[in-house]
PDB file of C-alpha atoms in Angstrom:
ATOM      1  CA  MET A 646     113.204  74.230  77.077  1.00 39.00           C
ATOM      2  CA  ASN A 647     114.395  76.950  74.889  1.00 43.00           C
ATOM      3  CA  ALA A 648     111.843  77.843  72.026  1.00 42.00           C
ATOM      4  CA  PRO A 649     112.849  77.373  68.520  1.00 43.00           C
ATOM      5  CA  THR A 650     113.746  80.570  66.845  1.00 43.00           C
ATOM      6  CA  ALA A 651     111.376  80.436  64.384  1.00 45.00           C
ATOM      7  CA  LEU A 652     108.722  80.449  67.129  1.00 65.00           C
ATOM      8  CA  ARG A 653     110.087  82.951  69.490  1.00 79.00           C
ATOM      9  CA  THR A 654     108.641  86.526  69.759  1.00 87.00           C
ATOM     10  CA  TYR A 655     111.280  89.244  69.431  1.00 90.00           C
ATOM     11  CA  LEU A 656     111.130  92.503  70.735  1.00 90.00           C
ATOM     12  CA  ASP A 657     111.697  95.672  68.561  1.00 89.00           C
ATOM     13  CA  PHE A 658     114.989  96.506  70.000  1.00 91.00           C
ATOM     14  CA  GLU A 659     116.026  92.615  69.395  1.00 88.00           C
ATOM     15  CA  LYS A 660     115.899  92.942  65.567  1.00 89.00           C
ATOM     16  CA  PRO A 661     119.582  92.439  65.253  1.00 88.00           C
ATOM     17  CA  ILE A 662     119.836  89.274  67.439  1.00 89.00           C
ATOM     18  CA  LEU A 663     116.771  87.856  65.229  1.00 88.00           C
ATOM     19  CA  GLU A 664     118.556  88.270  62.364  1.00 88.00           C
ATOM     20  CA  LEU A 665     121.589  86.646  63.491  1.00 85.00           C
ATOM     21  CA  GLU A 666     119.667  83.725  64.922  1.00 85.00           C
ATOM     22  CA  ASN A 667     117.845  83.243  61.639  1.00 85.00           C
ATOM     23  CA  LYS A 668     120.806  83.145  59.758  1.00 84.00           C
ATOM     24  CA  VAL A 669     122.207  80.630  62.142  1.00 81.00           C
ATOM     25  CA  ALA A 670     118.974  78.548  61.516  1.00 80.00           C
ATOM     26  CA  GLU A 671     119.133  78.831  57.935  1.00 79.00           C
ATOM     27  CA  LEU A 672     122.640  77.344  57.714  1.00 78.00           C
ATOM     28  CA  LYS A 673     121.666  74.810  60.162  1.00 75.00           C
ATOM     29  CA  ALA A 674     119.031  73.567  57.821  1.00 76.00           C
ATOM     30  CA  LEU A 675     121.412  73.637  54.915  1.00 72.00           C
ATOM     31  CA  HIS A 676     123.898  71.534  57.093  1.00 63.00           C
ATOM     32  CA  VAL A 677     121.680  68.993  58.068  1.00 62.00           C
ATOM     33  CA  GLU A 678     120.537  68.493  54.489  1.00 58.00           C
ATOM     34  CA  GLY A 679     124.015  68.149  53.398  1.00 57.00           C
ATOM     35  CA  LYS A 680     123.937  71.222  50.817  1.00 57.00           C
ATOM     36  CA  GLY A 681     126.546  73.092  52.876  1.00 55.00           C
ATOM     37  CA  PRO A 682     129.321  70.376  54.459  1.00 56.00           C
ATOM     38  CA  GLN A 683     131.850  73.247  54.757  1.00 66.00           C
ATOM     39  CA  ILE A 684     129.784  75.733  56.769  1.00 75.00           C
ATOM     40  CA  ALA A 685     130.079  74.120  60.382  1.00 74.00           C
ATOM     41  CA  ASP A 686     132.501  77.025  61.267  1.00 73.00           C
ATOM     42  CA  GLU A 687     130.450  79.800  59.773  1.00 76.00           C
ATOM     43  CA  ILE A 688     127.747  78.284  61.936  1.00 78.00           C
ATOM     44  CA  ALA A 689     129.935  78.469  65.107  1.00 80.00           C
ATOM     45  CA  LYS A 690     130.972  81.992  64.305  1.00 82.00           C
ATOM     46  CA  LEU A 691     127.728  83.007  63.936  1.00 82.00           C
ATOM     47  CA  GLU A 692     126.266  81.365  66.849  1.00 81.00           C
ATOM     48  CA  GLN A 693     129.035  83.000  68.950  1.00 86.00           C
ATOM     49  CA  LYS A 694     128.233  86.634  67.512  1.00 86.00           C
ATOM     50  CA  ALA A 695     124.419  86.104  68.163  1.00 85.00           C
ATOM     51  CA  LYS A 696     125.095  85.141  71.668  1.00 88.00           C
ATOM     52  CA  ALA A 697     127.566  88.099  72.181  1.00 89.00           C
ATOM     53  CA  ALA A 698     124.904  90.534  70.737  1.00 88.00           C
ATOM     54  CA  LEU A 699     122.427  88.979  73.202  1.00 90.00           C
ATOM     55  CA  VAL A 700     124.530  89.664  76.095  1.00 91.00           C
ATOM     56  CA  ASP A 701     125.412  92.978  75.116  1.00 92.00           C
ATOM     57  CA  THR A 702     121.990  93.810  74.649  1.00 92.00           C
ATOM     58  CA  TYR A 703     120.594  92.729  77.894  1.00 93.00           C
ATOM     59  CA  ALA A 704     123.590  94.253  79.697  1.00 92.00           C
ATOM     60  CA  ARG A 705     122.525  97.728  79.002  1.00 92.00           C
ATOM     61  CA  LEU A 706     118.759  97.709  78.733  1.00 94.00           C
ATOM     62  CA  THR A 707     117.213 101.073  79.388  1.00 95.00           C
ATOM     63  CA  PRO A 708     113.995 101.157  82.002  1.00 96.00           C
ATOM     64  CA  TRP A 709     111.464 101.203  78.843  1.00 96.00           C
ATOM     65  CA  GLN A 710     113.238  98.368  77.302  1.00 96.00           C
ATOM     66  CA  LYS A 711     112.873  96.351  80.671  1.00 96.00           C
ATOM     67  CA  THR A 712     109.354  97.314  80.611  1.00 96.00           C
ATOM     68  CA  LEU A 713     109.121  95.637  77.204  1.00 96.00           C
ATOM     69  CA  VAL A 714     110.566  92.452  78.353  1.00 96.00           C
ATOM     70  CA  ALA A 715     108.561  92.615  81.407  1.00 96.00           C
ATOM     71  CA  ARG A 716     105.388  92.297  79.249  1.00 95.00           C
ATOM     72  CA  HIS A 717     106.792  89.621  77.129  1.00 94.00           C
ATOM     73  CA  PRO A 718     104.154  87.351  76.033  1.00 92.00           C
ATOM     74  CA  GLU A 719     106.248  84.363  76.340  1.00 93.00           C
ATOM     75  CA  ARG A 720     107.388  85.271  79.994  1.00 95.00           C
ATOM     76  CA  PRO A 721     106.475  82.650  82.618  1.00 96.00           C
ATOM     77  CA  HIS A 722     103.188  83.613  84.492  1.00 96.00           C
ATOM     78  CA  ALA A 723     101.968  82.837  87.665  1.00 96.00           C
ATOM     79  CA  LEU A 724     100.536  79.406  86.819  1.00 97.00           C
ATOM     80  CA  ASP A 725     103.956  78.513  85.181  1.00 97.00           C
ATOM     81  CA  PHE A 726     105.541  79.109  88.671  1.00 97.00           C
ATOM     82  CA  VAL A 727     102.777  77.070  90.617  1.00 97.00           C
ATOM     83  CA  ASN A 728     102.963  74.298  88.157  1.00 96.00           C
ATOM     84  CA  GLY A 729     106.495  74.349  88.790  1.00 96.00           C
ATOM     85  CA  LEU A 730     107.244  74.703  92.364  1.00 97.00           C
ATOM     86  CA  ILE A 731     104.083  73.728  94.103  1.00 97.00           C
ATOM     87  CA  GLU A 732     102.965  70.059  94.670  1.00 96.00           C
ATOM     88  CA  GLU A 733      99.684  68.817  95.336  1.00 96.00           C
ATOM     89  CA  PHE A 734      98.135  72.269  94.339  1.00 97.00           C
ATOM     90  CA  THR A 735      94.486  72.255  94.853  1.00 97.00           C
ATOM     91  CA  PRO A 736      92.874  75.627  93.488  1.00 97.00           C
ATOM     92  CA  LEU A 737      90.212  77.505  95.552  1.00 97.00           C
ATOM     93  CA  ALA A 738      87.624  79.606  93.709  1.00 96.00           C
ATOM     94  CA  GLY A 739      85.177  82.429  94.582  1.00 94.00           C
ATOM     95  CA  ASP A 740      84.964  85.380  96.871  1.00 94.00           C
ATOM     96  CA  ARG A 741      81.696  84.113  98.571  1.00 93.00           C
ATOM     97  CA  TYR A 742      80.079  87.625  97.703  1.00 92.00           C
ATOM     98  CA  PHE A 743      79.653  87.955  93.916  1.00 95.00           C
ATOM     99  CA  ALA A 744      81.808  85.816  91.623  1.00 94.00           C
ATOM    100  CA  GLU A 745      85.120  84.012  90.817  1.00 96.00           C
ATOM    101  CA  ASP A 746      87.571  86.118  89.330  1.00 96.00           C
ATOM    102  CA  GLU A 747      90.276  84.233  87.066  1.00 96.00           C
ATOM    103  CA  ALA A 748      92.679  87.333  86.942  1.00 97.00           C
ATOM    104  CA  ILE A 749      93.760  86.085  90.389  1.00 97.00           C
ATOM    105  CA  VAL A 750      94.465  82.464  90.929  1.00 97.00           C
ATOM    106  CA  GLY A 751      95.081  80.880  94.099  1.00 97.00           C
ATOM    107  CA  GLY A 752      94.906  77.689  96.274  1.00 97.00           C
ATOM    108  CA  ILE A 753      96.489  75.205  98.748  1.00 98.00           C
ATOM    109  CA  GLY A 754      99.585  73.195  97.957  1.00 97.00           C
ATOM    110  CA  LYS A 755     103.205  72.145  99.096  1.00 97.00           C
ATOM    111  CA  PHE A 756     106.047  74.160  98.429  1.00 97.00           C
ATOM    112  CA  ARG A 757     109.370  72.025  99.154  1.00 95.00           C
ATOM    113  CA  ASN A 758     107.334  69.814 101.749  1.00 94.00           C
ATOM    114  CA  ARG A 759     105.801  72.923 103.471  1.00 96.00           C
ATOM    115  CA  SER A 760     102.005  73.405 103.221  1.00 97.00           C
ATOM    116  CA  VAL A 761     101.399  76.928 101.728  1.00 98.00           C
ATOM    117  CA  VAL A 762      98.806  79.293 100.322  1.00 98.00           C
ATOM    118  CA  VAL A 763      99.413  80.615  96.851  1.00 98.00           C
ATOM    119  CA  LEU A 764      98.097  83.565  95.337  1.00 97.00           C
ATOM    120  CA  GLY A 765      99.064  85.364  91.872  1.00 97.00           C
ATOM    121  CA  HIS A 766      97.932  87.259  89.121  1.00 97.00           C
ATOM    122  CA  GLU A 767      97.618  85.150  85.939  1.00 97.00           C
ATOM    123  CA  LYS A 768      97.822  87.115  82.372  1.00 96.00           C
ATOM    124  CA  GLY A 769      97.195  83.842  80.245  1.00 93.00           C
ATOM    125  CA  SER A 770      99.747  82.523  77.634  1.00 90.00           C
ATOM    126  CA  ASP A 771      97.403  82.821  74.491  1.00 91.00           C
ATOM    127  CA  THR A 772      94.528  84.857  73.309  1.00 93.00           C
ATOM    128  CA  GLU A 773      91.719  82.597  74.765  1.00 95.00           C
ATOM    129  CA  GLN A 774      93.830  82.221  78.092  1.00 94.00           C
ATOM    130  CA  ARG A 775      94.090  85.983  78.291  1.00 95.00           C
ATOM    131  CA  ILE A 776      90.526  86.849  77.583  1.00 96.00           C
ATOM    132  CA  LYS A 777      89.764  84.065  80.348  1.00 96.00           C
ATOM    133  CA  HIS A 778      92.111  85.521  82.854  1.00 96.00           C
ATOM    134  CA  ASN A 779      91.301  89.362  81.904  1.00 94.00           C
ATOM    135  CA  PHE A 780      95.045  90.121  81.059  1.00 94.00           C
ATOM    136  CA  GLY A 781      95.808  89.770  84.778  1.00 94.00           C
ATOM    137  CA  MET A 782      93.627  92.649  85.577  1.00 96.00           C
ATOM    138  CA  ALA A 783      91.713  91.888  88.811  1.00 96.00           C
ATOM    139  CA  ARG A 784      88.112  93.136  89.648  1.00 96.00           C
ATOM    140  CA  PRO A 785      86.950  93.445  93.236  1.00 97.00           C
ATOM    141  CA  GLU A 786      85.818  89.993  93.674  1.00 97.00           C
ATOM    142  CA  GLY A 787      89.632  88.870  92.875  1.00 97.00           C
ATOM    143  CA  TYR A 788      90.762  90.814  95.940  1.00 97.00           C
ATOM    144  CA  ARG A 789      88.129  89.359  98.182  1.00 97.00           C
ATOM    145  CA  LYS A 790      88.823  85.950  97.002  1.00 98.00           C
ATOM    146  CA  ALA A 791      92.501  86.766  98.260  1.00 97.00           C
ATOM    147  CA  VAL A 792      91.447  88.112 101.427  1.00 97.00           C
ATOM    148  CA  ARG A 793      89.532  84.799 101.888  1.00 97.00           C
ATOM    149  CA  LEU A 794      92.505  82.799 101.223  1.00 98.00           C
ATOM    150  CA  MET A 795      95.097  84.727 103.355  1.00 98.00           C
ATOM    151  CA  GLU A 796      92.571  84.557 106.240  1.00 97.00           C
ATOM    152  CA  LEU A 797      92.283  80.757 105.597  1.00 97.00           C
ATOM    153  CA  ALA A 798      96.314  80.755 105.800  1.00 98.00           C
ATOM    154  CA  ASP A 799      96.354  82.653 108.779  1.00 97.00           C
ATOM    155  CA  ARG A 800      93.795  80.433 110.512  1.00 97.00           C
ATOM    156  CA  PHE A 801      95.947  77.405 109.929  1.00 97.00           C
ATOM    157  CA  SER A 802      99.278  79.089 110.260  1.00 96.00           C
ATOM    158  CA  LEU A 803     100.492  78.387 106.599  1.00 98.00           C
ATOM    159  CA  PRO A 804     102.923  80.691 105.019  1.00 98.00           C
ATOM    160  CA  ILE A 805     101.693  82.654 101.926  1.00 98.00           C
ATOM    161  CA  ILE A 806     103.504  82.984  98.531  1.00 98.00           C
ATOM    162  CA  THR A 807     102.251  85.434  95.842  1.00 98.00           C
ATOM    163  CA  PHE A 808     103.244  86.040  92.293  1.00 98.00           C
ATOM    164  CA  VAL A 809     102.530  89.442  90.979  1.00 97.00           C
ATOM    165  CA  ASP A 810     102.032  90.000  87.484  1.00 96.00           C
ATOM    166  CA  THR A 811      99.558  92.673  86.404  1.00 96.00           C
ATOM    167  CA  PRO A 812      99.270  96.146  84.463  1.00 94.00           C
ATOM    168  CA  GLY A 813      96.830  97.137  87.424  1.00 92.00           C
ATOM    169  CA  ALA A 814      93.292  96.539  88.608  1.00 95.00           C
ATOM    170  CA  TYR A 815      90.683  96.501  86.199  1.00 94.00           C
ATOM    171  CA  PRO A 816      89.496  99.797  85.597  1.00 92.00           C
ATOM    172  CA  GLY A 817      85.899  98.689  84.348  1.00 94.00           C
ATOM    173  CA  ILE A 818      82.635 100.459  85.191  1.00 96.00           C
ATOM    174  CA  GLY A 819      81.459  97.187  86.777  1.00 95.00           C
ATOM    175  CA  ALA A 820      84.354  96.776  89.005  1.00 95.00           C
ATOM    176  CA  GLU A 821      84.010 100.630  90.232  1.00 95.00           C
ATOM    177  CA  GLU A 822      80.393  99.867  90.790  1.00 96.00           C
ATOM    178  CA  ARG A 823      81.550  96.847  93.132  1.00 96.00           C
ATOM    179  CA  GLY A 824      83.736  98.725  95.147  1.00 95.00           C
ATOM    180  CA  GLN A 825      87.216  98.303  93.466  1.00 96.00           C
ATOM    181  CA  ALA A 826      89.110 100.725  95.538  1.00 96.00           C
ATOM    182  CA  GLU A 827      87.541  99.548  98.879  1.00 96.00           C
ATOM    183  CA  ALA A 828      88.625  95.732  97.645  1.00 97.00           C
ATOM    184  CA  ILE A 829      92.147  96.672  97.290  1.00 97.00           C
ATOM    185  CA  ALA A 830      92.213  98.537 100.587  1.00 97.00           C
ATOM    186  CA  ARG A 831      90.908  95.697 102.327  1.00 97.00           C
ATOM    187  CA  SER A 832      93.229  93.311 100.629  1.00 97.00           C
ATOM    188  CA  THR A 833      96.189  95.317 101.527  1.00 97.00           C
ATOM    189  CA  GLU A 834      95.000  95.590 105.228  1.00 96.00           C
ATOM    190  CA  CYS A 835      94.511  92.031 105.428  1.00 97.00           C
ATOM    191  CA  CYS A 836      98.099  91.469 104.510  1.00 96.00           C
ATOM    192  CA  LEU A 837      99.359  93.941 107.042  1.00 96.00           C
ATOM    193  CA  ARG A 838      97.349  92.190 110.011  1.00 95.00           C
ATOM    194  CA  LEU A 839      98.330  88.527 109.148  1.00 97.00           C
ATOM    195  CA  GLY A 840     100.480  86.625 111.531  1.00 96.00           C
ATOM    196  CA  VAL A 841     101.848  84.072 108.969  1.00 97.00           C
ATOM    197  CA  PRO A 842     104.986  85.009 106.884  1.00 98.00           C
ATOM    198  CA  ILE A 843     103.974  86.395 103.057  1.00 98.00           C
ATOM    199  CA  VAL A 844     106.725  86.220 100.334  1.00 98.00           C
ATOM    200  CA  THR A 845     105.861  88.128  97.288  1.00 98.00           C
ATOM    201  CA  VAL A 846     107.682  87.503  93.769  1.00 98.00           C
ATOM    202  CA  ILE A 847     107.249  90.548  91.094  1.00 98.00           C
ATOM    203  CA  VAL A 848     107.417  88.085  87.956  1.00 97.00           C
ATOM    204  CA  GLY A 849     106.486  90.521  85.178  1.00 95.00           C
ATOM    205  CA  GLU A 850     104.567  93.822  85.909  1.00 95.00           C
ATOM    206  CA  GLY A 851     103.685  95.240  89.522  1.00 94.00           C
ATOM    207  CA  GLY A 852     101.300  97.589  88.543  1.00 90.00           C
ATOM    208  CA  SER A 853      99.817 100.150  91.019  1.00 87.00           C
ATOM    209  CA  GLY A 854      97.120  98.957  93.778  1.00 89.00           C
ATOM    210  CA  GLY A 855      96.539  96.011  91.663  1.00 92.00           C
ATOM    211  CA  ALA A 856      99.721  94.830  92.643  1.00 95.00           C
ATOM    212  CA  ILE A 857     100.175  96.148  96.268  1.00 95.00           C
ATOM    213  CA  ALA A 858      97.040  94.438  97.169  1.00 96.00           C
ATOM    214  CA  ILE A 859      98.746  91.122  97.199  1.00 96.00           C
ATOM    215  CA  ALA A 860     102.287  92.381  97.621  1.00 96.00           C
ATOM    216  CA  THR A 861     102.209  93.968 101.022  1.00 96.00           C
ATOM    217  CA  ALA A 862     104.619  91.075 102.245  1.00 97.00           C
ATOM    218  CA  ASN A 863     107.452  90.448 104.628  1.00 97.00           C
ATOM    219  CA  ARG A 864     109.947  89.955 101.811  1.00 97.00           C
ATOM    220  CA  ILE A 865     109.551  91.175  98.112  1.00 97.00           C
ATOM    221  CA  LEU A 866     111.595  89.552  95.291  1.00 97.00           C
ATOM    222  CA  MET A 867     111.664  90.847  91.910  1.00 97.00           C
ATOM    223  CA  LEU A 868     112.757  88.856  88.616  1.00 98.00           C
ATOM    224  CA  GLU A 869     115.769  90.886  87.312  1.00 96.00           C
ATOM    225  CA  HIS A 870     113.877  92.481  84.199  1.00 96.00           C
ATOM    226  CA  ALA A 871     110.437  92.783  86.054  1.00 97.00           C
ATOM    227  CA  ILE A 872     108.936  96.326  86.780  1.00 96.00           C
ATOM    228  CA  TYR A 873     106.981  97.820  89.997  1.00 96.00           C
ATOM    229  CA  SER A 874     105.560 101.071  89.774  1.00 95.00           C
ATOM    230  CA  VAL A 875     102.539 103.114  90.918  1.00 93.00           C
ATOM    231  CA  ILE A 876     101.285 103.713  87.232  1.00 92.00           C
ATOM    232  CA  SER A 877     102.279 102.419  83.827  1.00 92.00           C
ATOM    233  CA  PRO A 878     104.906 104.524  81.864  1.00 94.00           C
ATOM    234  CA  GLU A 879     102.403 105.647  79.351  1.00 92.00           C
ATOM    235  CA  GLY A 880      99.881 106.552  82.058  1.00 91.00           C
ATOM    236  CA  ALA A 881     102.479 108.788  83.792  1.00 93.00           C
ATOM    237  CA  ALA A 882     103.491 110.279  80.455  1.00 94.00           C
ATOM    238  CA  SER A 883     100.006 110.983  79.756  1.00 93.00           C
ATOM    239  CA  ILE A 884      99.487 112.744  83.176  1.00 93.00           C
ATOM    240  CA  ILE A 885     102.679 114.955  83.508  1.00 93.00           C
ATOM    241  CA  TRP A 886     103.522 115.538  80.007  1.00 94.00           C
ATOM    242  CA  ARG A 887     100.010 115.144  78.321  1.00 93.00           C
ATOM    243  CA  ASP A 888     101.990 112.948  75.783  1.00 91.00           C
ATOM    244  CA  SER A 889     102.114 109.179  75.871  1.00 85.00           C
ATOM    245  CA  ASN A 890     105.158 109.171  73.555  1.00 89.00           C
ATOM    246  CA  LYS A 891     107.087 110.613  76.591  1.00 93.00           C
ATOM    247  CA  LYS A 892     106.615 106.913  77.915  1.00 94.00           C
ATOM    248  CA  GLU A 893     110.611 106.345  77.661  1.00 94.00           C
ATOM    249  CA  GLU A 894     111.380 109.300  79.664  1.00 95.00           C
ATOM    250  CA  ALA A 895     108.643 108.401  82.281  1.00 94.00           C
ATOM    251  CA  ALA A 896     109.977 104.794  82.622  1.00 95.00           C
ATOM    252  CA  THR A 897     113.548 106.306  83.473  1.00 94.00           C
ATOM    253  CA  ASN A 898     112.501 109.050  85.935  1.00 94.00           C
ATOM    254  CA  MET A 899     109.832 106.779  87.688  1.00 94.00           C
ATOM    255  CA  LYS A 900     112.538 104.140  88.932  1.00 94.00           C
ATOM    256  CA  ILE A 901     110.525 101.182  88.171  1.00 96.00           C
ATOM    257  CA  THR A 902     113.311  98.576  87.421  1.00 96.00           C
ATOM    258  CA  ALA A 903     114.298  95.840  90.115  1.00 96.00           C
ATOM    259  CA  GLN A 904     117.966  97.572  90.412  1.00 96.00           C
ATOM    260  CA  ASP A 905     116.444 100.956  91.167  1.00 95.00           C
ATOM    261  CA  LEU A 906     113.867  99.366  93.639  1.00 95.00           C
ATOM    262  CA  ASP A 907     116.758  97.475  95.557  1.00 94.00           C
ATOM    263  CA  GLN A 908     118.752 100.564  95.755  1.00 93.00           C
ATOM    264  CA  LEU A 909     115.628 102.412  97.265  1.00 92.00           C
ATOM    265  CA  GLY A 910     115.057  99.580  99.712  1.00 91.00           C
ATOM    266  CA  VAL A 911     111.562  98.990  98.273  1.00 94.00           C
ATOM    267  CA  ILE A 912     112.315  95.060  97.280  1.00 95.00           C
ATOM    268  CA  ASP A 913     114.413  92.765  99.173  1.00 95.00           C
ATOM    269  CA  ALA A 914     116.362  90.847  96.797  1.00 96.00           C
ATOM    270  CA  ILE A 915     116.606  90.289  92.665  1.00 97.00           C
ATOM    271  CA  VAL A 916     116.337  86.964  91.012  1.00 97.00           C
ATOM    272  CA  LYS A 917     118.919  86.722  88.173  1.00 96.00           C
ATOM    273  CA  GLU A 918     117.098  85.979  84.698  1.00 96.00           C
ATOM    274  CA  PRO A 919     118.976  84.094  81.968  1.00 93.00           C
ATOM    275  CA  THR A 920     120.406  86.152  79.578  1.00 91.00           C
ATOM    276  CA  GLY A 921     117.835  87.470  77.119  1.00 92.00           C
ATOM    277  CA  GLY A 922     115.040  87.356  79.556  1.00 93.00           C
ATOM    278  CA  ALA A 923     113.089  84.655  81.712  1.00 95.00           C
ATOM    279  CA  HIS A 924     111.064  83.673  78.543  1.00 93.00           C
ATOM    280  CA  ARG A 925     114.536  82.093  77.016  1.00 92.00           C
ATOM    281  CA  ASP A 926     114.892  79.710  79.855  1.00 93.00           C
ATOM    282  CA  ARG A 927     111.835  79.311  81.745  1.00 94.00           C
ATOM    283  CA  GLU A 928     112.781  76.204  83.721  1.00 95.00           C
ATOM    284  CA  SER A 929     115.910  77.751  85.234  1.00 96.00           C
ATOM    285  CA  VAL A 930     114.231  81.100  86.172  1.00 97.00           C
ATOM    286  CA  ILE A 931     111.343  78.975  88.024  1.00 97.00           C
ATOM    287  CA  ILE A 932     114.120  76.986  89.848  1.00 97.00           C
ATOM    288  CA  SER A 933     115.837  80.155  90.839  1.00 97.00           C
ATOM    289  CA  THR A 934     112.666  81.770  92.045  1.00 97.00           C
ATOM    290  CA  GLY A 935     111.888  78.586  94.405  1.00 97.00           C
ATOM    291  CA  ASN A 936     115.274  78.761  95.808  1.00 97.00           C
ATOM    292  CA  ALA A 937     114.788  82.554  96.406  1.00 97.00           C
ATOM    293  CA  ILE A 938     111.460  81.949  98.175  1.00 98.00           C
ATOM    294  CA  ALA A 939     112.949  79.167 100.222  1.00 97.00           C
ATOM    295  CA  ARG A 940     115.671  81.508 101.450  1.00 96.00           C
ATOM    296  CA  MET A 941     113.126  84.034 102.339  1.00 97.00           C
ATOM    297  CA  LEU A 942     110.805  81.665 104.034  1.00 97.00           C
ATOM    298  CA  SER A 943     113.485  80.281 106.338  1.00 96.00           C
ATOM    299  CA  GLU A 944     113.987  83.648 107.943  1.00 96.00           C
ATOM    300  CA  PHE A 945     110.621  83.592 109.613  1.00 97.00           C
ATOM    301  CA  ASP A 946     111.000  79.847 111.056  1.00 95.00           C
ATOM    302  CA  GLY A 947     110.325  79.827 114.771  1.00 93.00           C
ATOM    303  CA  LYS A 948     109.214  83.284 114.781  1.00 96.00           C
ATOM    304  CA  SER A 949     105.840  84.275 116.668  1.00 96.00           C
ATOM    305  CA  ALA A 950     102.810  86.028 114.734  1.00 96.00           C
ATOM    306  CA  ASP A 951     103.541  89.044 116.434  1.00 97.00           C
ATOM    307  CA  ASP A 952     107.083  89.338 115.568  1.00 97.00           C
ATOM    308  CA  ILE A 953     106.067  88.383 111.971  1.00 97.00           C
ATOM    309  CA  ARG A 954     103.430  90.886 112.011  1.00 96.00           C
ATOM    310  CA  ALA A 955     105.706  93.651 113.506  1.00 96.00           C
ATOM    311  CA  GLN A 956     108.569  93.066 110.731  1.00 96.00           C
ATOM    312  CA  ARG A 957     106.032  93.514 108.057  1.00 96.00           C
ATOM    313  CA  HIS A 958     104.747  96.748 109.606  1.00 95.00           C
ATOM    314  CA  GLU A 959     108.336  98.081 109.963  1.00 95.00           C
ATOM    315  CA  ARG A 960     109.348  97.144 106.437  1.00 94.00           C
ATOM    316  CA  PHE A 961     106.847  99.301 104.945  1.00 93.00           C
ATOM    317  CA  LEU A 962     107.083 102.266 107.368  1.00 92.00           C
ATOM    318  CA  SER A 963     110.876 102.256 106.968  1.00 90.00           C
ATOM    319  CA  ILE A 964     110.427 102.991 103.095  1.00 87.00           C
ATOM    320  CA  GLY A 965     111.524 106.493 102.322  1.00 77.00           C
ATOM    321  CA  ARG A 966     112.886 107.362 105.760  1.00 75.00           C
TER     322      ARG A 966
END
C-alpha cells in the first residue's frame, strides 16, 4: 500500500515532486470539506504533473541519486521480503560459537511450495529496529551463523535464497578481535562449495565483503535502483581524492548501479521497481522479486550437485574475462 504523502520521506532531489504532491493533498482536503467544489479539474492536472515529474526524475537518476534511493529508509528490507514470499518461516539463531547477530536473519520456510533456507541482511525500519539489527552491518558471528545455515541447506538439499542489504560488515574493534575477515572469507568459501542452488537478490545496498559473503551465488538479481560495490562512494572518494565531497564523482566512476553491473556481467537480471522506487509500492516489488527468484531457481531443477557447483565457480571465474 502506498504511504500517504504527509508520511512519506522525500530525498533532496525529489523536492519538486514533494511540492506538487503536497499541493494535490491540500486541494483534495479542500474538496472533501466542500470548500472548493470547482477544483476537481485543478487536482487532476496537478496529479498528472506530479506523476510526470516523478517519471521524468526517475528516468534519469544519476548513480549518486540511485545510491540515495537504495538507502531510502522506507525501502523494503529483508524481513519484508521474507514475510511477503516465505510461508511457514522458522527463524534460526546463533552461530554456536559466540552469540546471535541480528544483522543477519535466517531460517527455513517454503517458497512457492518448495522448502528453502533464507538468509538476509536486515537494516530495520525504525530507530529501535535499526539499533537491534545494527543497521544491517554484520559481525563475525553473523557470517558464522550464515555458514551454519548454508551447511544445513546443503545437508538436506534445500535451495538457498539470500537478500543483500548492507553498507558493509561491521568495522568495530570487537568484530576485528573475533576474526571479521576470516569469518567473511569462510562464508564466501562455503557458498562456493555448496551443491545446492543459491539465488541472491540485492535489494538495497550491496556493500563490499559484507555483501559477497552471502552473495557468492549461482544467480544474482538486483532491484532496479539498488547498488553493489566494493566500497561506498563516500569511502572511495576519501581514499582516491581524500575528499568525501567527491562522492558523486566516485559513484559515477565506480559502476555501482544495476544497469552498469548488468552490462559488465556481474549480475544476471534486474528486477524493475515501481516508478519512484520500491518504497512507493512495496507489495508489487516483492511480488516481482518472487517471480524472478522462481525463474532463477527453476533453471537448476534436475541438475546434480556437481553441475550446480561447477556453474557457480565458472560464473565468478568468467567475470572480467
